[in-house]
XYZ file of C-alpha atoms in Angstrom:
457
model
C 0.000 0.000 0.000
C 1.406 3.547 -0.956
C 0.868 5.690 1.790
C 1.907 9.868 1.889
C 2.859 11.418 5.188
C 1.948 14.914 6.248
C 3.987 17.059 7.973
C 3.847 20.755 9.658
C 6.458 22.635 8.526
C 6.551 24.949 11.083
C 7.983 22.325 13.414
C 9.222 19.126 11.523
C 6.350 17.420 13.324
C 4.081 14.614 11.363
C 0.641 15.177 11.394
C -0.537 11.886 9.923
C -0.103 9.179 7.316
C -2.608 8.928 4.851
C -2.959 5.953 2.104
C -2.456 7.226 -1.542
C -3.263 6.389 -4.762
C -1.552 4.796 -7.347
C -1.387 4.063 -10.748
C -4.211 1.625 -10.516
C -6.767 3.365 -8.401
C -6.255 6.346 -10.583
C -7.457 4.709 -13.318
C -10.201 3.154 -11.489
C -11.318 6.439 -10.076
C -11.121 7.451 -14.113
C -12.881 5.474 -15.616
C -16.016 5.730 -12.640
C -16.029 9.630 -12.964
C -16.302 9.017 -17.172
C -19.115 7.090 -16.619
C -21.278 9.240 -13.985
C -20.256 12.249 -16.000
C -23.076 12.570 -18.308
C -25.432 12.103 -15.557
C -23.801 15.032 -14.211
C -24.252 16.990 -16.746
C -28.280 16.092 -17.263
C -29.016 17.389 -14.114
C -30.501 20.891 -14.322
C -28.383 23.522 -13.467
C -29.796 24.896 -10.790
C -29.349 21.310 -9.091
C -25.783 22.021 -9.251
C -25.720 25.140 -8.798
C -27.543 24.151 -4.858
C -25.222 21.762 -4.219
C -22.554 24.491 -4.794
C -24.756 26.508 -2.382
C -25.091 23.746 -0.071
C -20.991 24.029 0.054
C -20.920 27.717 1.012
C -22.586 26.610 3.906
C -20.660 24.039 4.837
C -17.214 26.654 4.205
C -19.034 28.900 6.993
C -20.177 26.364 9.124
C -16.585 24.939 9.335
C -14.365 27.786 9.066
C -12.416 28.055 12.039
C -11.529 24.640 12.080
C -10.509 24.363 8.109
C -8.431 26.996 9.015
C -6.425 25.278 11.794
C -5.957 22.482 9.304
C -4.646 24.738 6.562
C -2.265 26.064 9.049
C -0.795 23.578 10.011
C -0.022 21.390 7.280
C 1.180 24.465 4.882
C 2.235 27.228 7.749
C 0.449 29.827 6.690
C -0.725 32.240 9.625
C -3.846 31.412 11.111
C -4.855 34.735 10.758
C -4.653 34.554 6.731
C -5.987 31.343 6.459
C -8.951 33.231 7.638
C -8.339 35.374 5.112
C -8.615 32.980 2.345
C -11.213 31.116 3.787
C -13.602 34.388 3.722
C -12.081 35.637 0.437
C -13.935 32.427 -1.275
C -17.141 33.352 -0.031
C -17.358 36.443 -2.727
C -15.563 33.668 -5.243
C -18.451 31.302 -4.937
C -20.889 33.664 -5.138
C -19.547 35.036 -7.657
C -19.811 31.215 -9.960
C -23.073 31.157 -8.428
C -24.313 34.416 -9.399
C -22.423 34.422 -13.328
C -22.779 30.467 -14.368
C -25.988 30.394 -15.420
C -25.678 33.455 -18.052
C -22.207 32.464 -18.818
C -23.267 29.180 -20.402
C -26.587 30.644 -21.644
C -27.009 29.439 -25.423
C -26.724 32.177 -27.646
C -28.176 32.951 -31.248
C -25.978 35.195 -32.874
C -27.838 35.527 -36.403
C -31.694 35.163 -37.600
C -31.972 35.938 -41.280
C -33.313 34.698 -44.481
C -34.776 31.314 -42.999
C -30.958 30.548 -41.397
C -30.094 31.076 -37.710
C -26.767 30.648 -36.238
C -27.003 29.289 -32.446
C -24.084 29.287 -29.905
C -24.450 26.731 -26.847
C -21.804 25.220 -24.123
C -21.155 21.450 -23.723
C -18.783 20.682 -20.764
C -15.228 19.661 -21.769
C -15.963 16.339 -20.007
C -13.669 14.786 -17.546
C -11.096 17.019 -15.743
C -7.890 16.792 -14.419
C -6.831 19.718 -11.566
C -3.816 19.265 -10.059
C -3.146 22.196 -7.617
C -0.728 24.547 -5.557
C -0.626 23.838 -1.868
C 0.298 28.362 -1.211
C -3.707 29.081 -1.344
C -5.480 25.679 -1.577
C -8.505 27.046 -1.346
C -8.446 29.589 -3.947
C -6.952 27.989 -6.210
C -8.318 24.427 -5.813
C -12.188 26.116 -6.456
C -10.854 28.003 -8.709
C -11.160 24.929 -10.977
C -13.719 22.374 -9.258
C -16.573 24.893 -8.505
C -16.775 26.098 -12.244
C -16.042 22.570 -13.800
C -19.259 21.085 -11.459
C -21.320 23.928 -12.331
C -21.012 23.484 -16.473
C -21.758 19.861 -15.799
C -18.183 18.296 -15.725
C -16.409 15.435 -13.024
C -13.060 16.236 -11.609
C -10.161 14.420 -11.310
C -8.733 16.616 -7.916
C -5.353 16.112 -7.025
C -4.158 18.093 -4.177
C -0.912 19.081 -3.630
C 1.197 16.786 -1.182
C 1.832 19.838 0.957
C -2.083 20.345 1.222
C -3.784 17.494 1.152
C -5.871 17.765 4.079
C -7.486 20.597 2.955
C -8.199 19.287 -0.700
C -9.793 16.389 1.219
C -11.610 18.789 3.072
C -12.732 20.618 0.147
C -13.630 17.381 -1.351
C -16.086 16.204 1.808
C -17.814 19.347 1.794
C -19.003 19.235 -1.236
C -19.822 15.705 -1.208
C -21.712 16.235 1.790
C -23.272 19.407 -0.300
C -24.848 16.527 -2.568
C -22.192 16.455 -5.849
C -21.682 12.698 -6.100
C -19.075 10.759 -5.256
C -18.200 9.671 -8.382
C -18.379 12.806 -10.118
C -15.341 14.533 -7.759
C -12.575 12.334 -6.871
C -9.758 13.752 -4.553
C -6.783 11.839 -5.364
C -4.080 11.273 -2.497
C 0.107 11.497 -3.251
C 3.092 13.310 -5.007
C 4.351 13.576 -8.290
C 3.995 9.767 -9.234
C -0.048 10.168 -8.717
C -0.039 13.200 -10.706
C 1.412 11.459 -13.472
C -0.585 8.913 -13.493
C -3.308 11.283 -14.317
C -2.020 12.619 -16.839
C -2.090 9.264 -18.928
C -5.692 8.706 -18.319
C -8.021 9.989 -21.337
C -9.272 13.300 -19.567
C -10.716 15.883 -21.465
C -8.908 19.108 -19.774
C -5.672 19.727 -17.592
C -5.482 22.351 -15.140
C -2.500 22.714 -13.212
C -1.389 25.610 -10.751
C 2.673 25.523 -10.075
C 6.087 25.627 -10.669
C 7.193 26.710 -14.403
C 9.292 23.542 -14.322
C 6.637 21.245 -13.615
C 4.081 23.049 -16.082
C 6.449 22.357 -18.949
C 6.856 18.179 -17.838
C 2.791 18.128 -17.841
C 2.507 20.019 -21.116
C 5.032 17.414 -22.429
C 3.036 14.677 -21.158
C -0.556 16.036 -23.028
C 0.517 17.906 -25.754
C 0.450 15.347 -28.388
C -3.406 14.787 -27.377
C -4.726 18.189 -28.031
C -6.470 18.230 -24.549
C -7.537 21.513 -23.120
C -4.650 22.569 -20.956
C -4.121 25.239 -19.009
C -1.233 26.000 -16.945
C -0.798 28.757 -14.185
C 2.689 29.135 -13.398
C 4.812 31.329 -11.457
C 5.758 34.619 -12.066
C 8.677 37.492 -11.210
C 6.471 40.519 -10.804
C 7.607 43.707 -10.615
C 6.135 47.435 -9.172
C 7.415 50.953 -9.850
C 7.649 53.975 -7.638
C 7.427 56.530 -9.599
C 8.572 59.827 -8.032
C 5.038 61.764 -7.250
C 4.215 58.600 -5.453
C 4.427 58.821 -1.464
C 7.325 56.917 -0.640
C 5.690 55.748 3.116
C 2.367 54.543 1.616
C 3.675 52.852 -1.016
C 6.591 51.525 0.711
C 3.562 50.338 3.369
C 1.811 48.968 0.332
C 4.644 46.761 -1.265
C 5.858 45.362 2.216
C 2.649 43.701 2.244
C 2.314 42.977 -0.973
C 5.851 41.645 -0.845
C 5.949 39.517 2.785
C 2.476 38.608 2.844
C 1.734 34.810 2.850
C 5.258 34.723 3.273
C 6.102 35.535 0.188
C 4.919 32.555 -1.193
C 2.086 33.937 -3.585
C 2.580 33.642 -7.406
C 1.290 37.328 -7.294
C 3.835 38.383 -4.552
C 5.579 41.619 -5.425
C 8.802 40.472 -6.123
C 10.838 43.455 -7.778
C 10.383 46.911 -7.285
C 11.876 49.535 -8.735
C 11.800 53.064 -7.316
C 12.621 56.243 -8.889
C 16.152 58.107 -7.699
C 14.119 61.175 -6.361
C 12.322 59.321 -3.794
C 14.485 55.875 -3.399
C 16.112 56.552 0.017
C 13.357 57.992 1.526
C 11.022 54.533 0.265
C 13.587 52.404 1.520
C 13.833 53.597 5.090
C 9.883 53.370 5.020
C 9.781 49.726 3.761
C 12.452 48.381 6.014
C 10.921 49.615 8.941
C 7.414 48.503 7.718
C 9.010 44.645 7.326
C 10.852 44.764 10.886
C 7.348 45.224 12.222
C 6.129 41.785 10.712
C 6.415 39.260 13.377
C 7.911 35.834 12.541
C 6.729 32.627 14.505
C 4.164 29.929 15.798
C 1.579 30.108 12.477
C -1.030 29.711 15.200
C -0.281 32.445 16.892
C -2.759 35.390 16.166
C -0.238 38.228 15.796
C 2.396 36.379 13.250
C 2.440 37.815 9.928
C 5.630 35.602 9.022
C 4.989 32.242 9.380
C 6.583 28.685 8.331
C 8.111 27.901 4.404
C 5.938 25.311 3.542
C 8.763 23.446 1.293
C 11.749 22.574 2.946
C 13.470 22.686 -0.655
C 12.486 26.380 -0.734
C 15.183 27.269 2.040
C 17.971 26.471 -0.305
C 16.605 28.753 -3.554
C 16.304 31.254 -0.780
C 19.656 31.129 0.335
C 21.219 30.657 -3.228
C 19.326 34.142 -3.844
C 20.844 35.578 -0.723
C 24.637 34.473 -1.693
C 24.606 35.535 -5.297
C 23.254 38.958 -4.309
C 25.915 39.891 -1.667
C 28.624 38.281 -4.247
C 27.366 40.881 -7.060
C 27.281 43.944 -4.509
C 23.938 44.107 -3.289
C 23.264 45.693 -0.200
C 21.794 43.534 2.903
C 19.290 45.816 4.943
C 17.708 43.065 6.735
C 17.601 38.924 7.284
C 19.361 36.881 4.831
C 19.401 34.305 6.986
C 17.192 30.829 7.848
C 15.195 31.119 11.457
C 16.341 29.275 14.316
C 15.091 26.012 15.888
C 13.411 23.363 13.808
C 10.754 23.726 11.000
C 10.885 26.047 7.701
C 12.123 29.394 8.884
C 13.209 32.043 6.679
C 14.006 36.072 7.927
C 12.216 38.501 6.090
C 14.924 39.957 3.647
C 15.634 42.871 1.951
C 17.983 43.786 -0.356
C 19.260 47.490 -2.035
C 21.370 48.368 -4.728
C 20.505 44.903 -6.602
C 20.569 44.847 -10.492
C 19.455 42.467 -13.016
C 22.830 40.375 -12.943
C 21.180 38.768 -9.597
C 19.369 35.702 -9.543
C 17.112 37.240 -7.329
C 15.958 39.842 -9.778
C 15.765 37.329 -12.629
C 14.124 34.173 -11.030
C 10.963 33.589 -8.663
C 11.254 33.632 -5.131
C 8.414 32.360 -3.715
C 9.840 33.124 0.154
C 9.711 36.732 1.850
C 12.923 38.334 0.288
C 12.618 41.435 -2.154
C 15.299 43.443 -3.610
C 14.953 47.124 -4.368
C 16.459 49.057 -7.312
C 16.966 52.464 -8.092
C 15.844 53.859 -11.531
C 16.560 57.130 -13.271
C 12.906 57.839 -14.394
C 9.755 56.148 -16.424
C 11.975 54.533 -19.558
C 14.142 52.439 -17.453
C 11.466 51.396 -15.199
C 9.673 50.117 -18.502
C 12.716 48.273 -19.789
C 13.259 46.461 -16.545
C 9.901 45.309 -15.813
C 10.180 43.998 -19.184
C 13.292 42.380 -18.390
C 12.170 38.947 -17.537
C 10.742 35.647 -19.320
C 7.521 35.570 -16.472
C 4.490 38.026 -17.062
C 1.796 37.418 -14.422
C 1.416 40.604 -12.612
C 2.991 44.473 -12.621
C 2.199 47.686 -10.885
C 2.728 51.462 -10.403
C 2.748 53.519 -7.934
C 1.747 57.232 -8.875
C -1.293 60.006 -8.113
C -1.627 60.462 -11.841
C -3.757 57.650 -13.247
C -2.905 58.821 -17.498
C 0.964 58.018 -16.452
C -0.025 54.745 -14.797
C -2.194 53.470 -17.326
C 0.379 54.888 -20.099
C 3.373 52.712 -18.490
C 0.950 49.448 -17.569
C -0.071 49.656 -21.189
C 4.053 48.893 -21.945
C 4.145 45.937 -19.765
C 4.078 42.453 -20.438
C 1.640 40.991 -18.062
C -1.968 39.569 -17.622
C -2.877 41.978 -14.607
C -1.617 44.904 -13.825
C -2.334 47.475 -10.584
C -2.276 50.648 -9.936
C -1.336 52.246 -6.559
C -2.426 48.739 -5.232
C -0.861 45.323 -5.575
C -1.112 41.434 -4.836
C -4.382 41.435 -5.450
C -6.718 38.904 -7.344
C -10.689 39.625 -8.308
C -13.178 36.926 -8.966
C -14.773 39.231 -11.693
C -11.412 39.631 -13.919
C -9.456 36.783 -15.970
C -6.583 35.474 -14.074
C -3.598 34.375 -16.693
C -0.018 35.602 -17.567
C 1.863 35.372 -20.582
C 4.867 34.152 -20.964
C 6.443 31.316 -18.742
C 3.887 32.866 -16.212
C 1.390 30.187 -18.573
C -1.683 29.713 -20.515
C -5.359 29.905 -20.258
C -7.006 31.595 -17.397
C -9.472 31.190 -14.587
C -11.737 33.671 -12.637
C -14.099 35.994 -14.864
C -16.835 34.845 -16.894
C -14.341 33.652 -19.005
C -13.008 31.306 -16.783
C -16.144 29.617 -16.471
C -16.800 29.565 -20.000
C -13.045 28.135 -20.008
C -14.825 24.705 -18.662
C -17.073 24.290 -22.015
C -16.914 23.914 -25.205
C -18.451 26.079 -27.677
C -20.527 24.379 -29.972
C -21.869 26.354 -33.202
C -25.478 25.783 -34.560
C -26.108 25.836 -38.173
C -29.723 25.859 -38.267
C -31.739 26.008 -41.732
C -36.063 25.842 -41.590
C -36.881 23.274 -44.829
């Protein structure tokens, strides 16, 4: 029997063993969700749409404790997996509220005895395997708007989340979506794989760049639906009528939060020469407020790295930067005592010869760099093979939107940051991935269009 244990990384400490899946049972669990698909799908929508309801509830109901379970197998502070846990209350509502008119048939031409008719078939079966940073978000990100246009789900946690994608999964099985219509698959990378070789009709996959290209590898020859969310490198700009205090406030958070481990985190910034000092001295006093401990405690803002493997990216980051003449203004170093720890870091006078301007992160370390004005700023931002998120920081709104409309990015922010809407598409270009979710559009992304050619005799 395969089994997977879970541990907290805050401490080292297992939490449990639970038994996986394998090649076999994947298949299995395949070929049962193909079947009950199509019943799926037959139900009415508003059927699904109550069972989706029904799991709202069950979110509220449970909320405290799903937190506490969150916490401690991924480290995230137990006041932010509060956070998340409210933040996909609007999300649902949200698929509730659009679903229905998102899938609505359409006819798009009535003349001369011919009409043209649009309407939405679900993809099918498909397969989700997602990011253990915000389980939540992104797991329903996929399963709530695959259930709702009438598909089964092939779920497969990530090993660093499990519990909660089991969670996720008994809530809405309790909310009444079958059984065999959402399976929650248990283990690492040898269960995801096996996935991938069964004959699903869809692939979406929240991760590393690295693993994003082995799974596009694995499906491209089938011309499945795939869609891959990846990391990303994203960068901010001060510009120089910005206030250096707020938006040094702004970009410590957006920067530490979670952290660091967001794909969204603000990961460069670049401030203009006029206001640079005076920005800096704001934002490392705003991170050496951020306390760093227990993830249960209520005032921790930094908690645990939920990948041991992280600490040593993190401290390959911190070594190439001092060796190219980067200036340490705070951590740089791994916590003390056992479990994940990493100080919150920041780094001045960093250029793009550093790894850690060049290559994601994902841990609470940032490096600063000074710019001459709105040009450079451009060219740096632009300065990087990810393109998931940018921002600028300015009072004039016609100089934002002129240097967001330069960058190379599927969102972009202005005087605001690290931030992700239910009502607009979620994608990057790039190695940042393909596809989207969120949005009507990422609802839609669930179906296939089918066109109507429809002639009276």
């Amino acid at each position: 029997m395969s089994t997977l244990s879970i541990h907290n990384p805050a401490n080292g400490e297992r939490i449990t063993t639970l038994e996986a899946d394998d090649a076999a049972s994947v298949a299995s669990k395949a070929a049962v969700a193909r079947a009950a698909q199509p019943l799926w799908a037959a139900r009415p929508l508003a059927e699904r749409r109550a069972c989706v309801q029904a799991f709202r509830a069950g979110v509220v109901r449970d909320l405290e404790a799903l937190a506490q379970v969150m916490t401690c197998e991924t480290g995230k502070p137990i006041k932010m997996s509060r956070n998340e846990l409210n933040g996909l209350l609007p999300r649902i509502d949200f698929f509730l509220a659009q679903a229905e008119a998102s899938i609505a048939p359409e006819t798009v031409f009535d003349e001369g005895g011919m009409r043209e008719r649009i309407e939405h078939e679900p993809l099918g079966v498909v397969a989700n395997i997602s990011a253990w940073n915000y389980p939540w978000f992104v797991g329903c990100n996929v399963i709530l708007p695959a259930l709702l246009t009438g598909n089964a789900v092939l779920y497969k946690p990530s090993e660093y989340a499990t519990l909660t994608g089991l969670e996720i999964t008994r809530l809405l099985h309790e909310a009444g979506v079958p059984k065999d219509v959402l399976f929650c698959l248990v283990g690492a990378g040898e269960v995801g794989a096996a996935l991938l070789a069964q004959p699903v009709d869809g692939v979406f996959f929240t991760g590393s760049h690295a693993t994003g290209q082995r799974i596009a590898a694995a499906v491209g020859q089938r011309f499945v639906k795939l869609q891959l969310e990846l990391g990303g490198k994203d960068p901010t700009y001060v510009c120089d009528d910005a206030d250096p205090k707020a938006a040094a406030e702004s970009l410590a958070d957006g920067a530490m939060y979670n952290t660091g481990q967001s794909c969204c985190s603000v990961e460069r910034i670049y401030v203009h020469e006029k206001i640079h000092d005076a920005f800096v001295d704001h934002f490392v006093a705003t991170v050496k407020g951020y306390r760093m401990g227990d993830p249960m405690s209520e005032d921790t803002y930094i908690g645990a790295i939920t990948r041991a493997p992280q600490l040593a990216v993190l401290q390959a980051q911190v070594a190439d930067a001092k060796a190219k003449g980067a200036r340490l203004l705070l951590g740089g170093a791994r916590g003390e005592g056992p479990g994940n720890w990493f100080q919150p870091t920041v780094f001045s006078h960093v250029n793009h010869s550093m790894e850690l301007m060049r290559e994601e992160s994902f841990g609470p370390i940032i490096g600063i760099q000074k710019v001459s004005g709105d040009d450079e700023a451009v060219r740096l931002m632009n300065d990087t093979r990810y393109g998931l998120t940018a921002g600028v920081y300015t009072p004039d709104e016609a100089r934002a939107h002129a240097l967001l409309a330069q960058v190379r990015a599927g969102s972009v922010y202005w005087n605001c940051c690290d931030r992700v809407s239910p009502r607009l598409p979620w994608s990057g270009v790039g190695d940042s991935g393909v596809g989207l979710t969120l949005s009507t559009y990422g609802i839609q992304t669930f179906t296939r269009p089918k066109a109507w050619h429809l002639r009276k005799a």
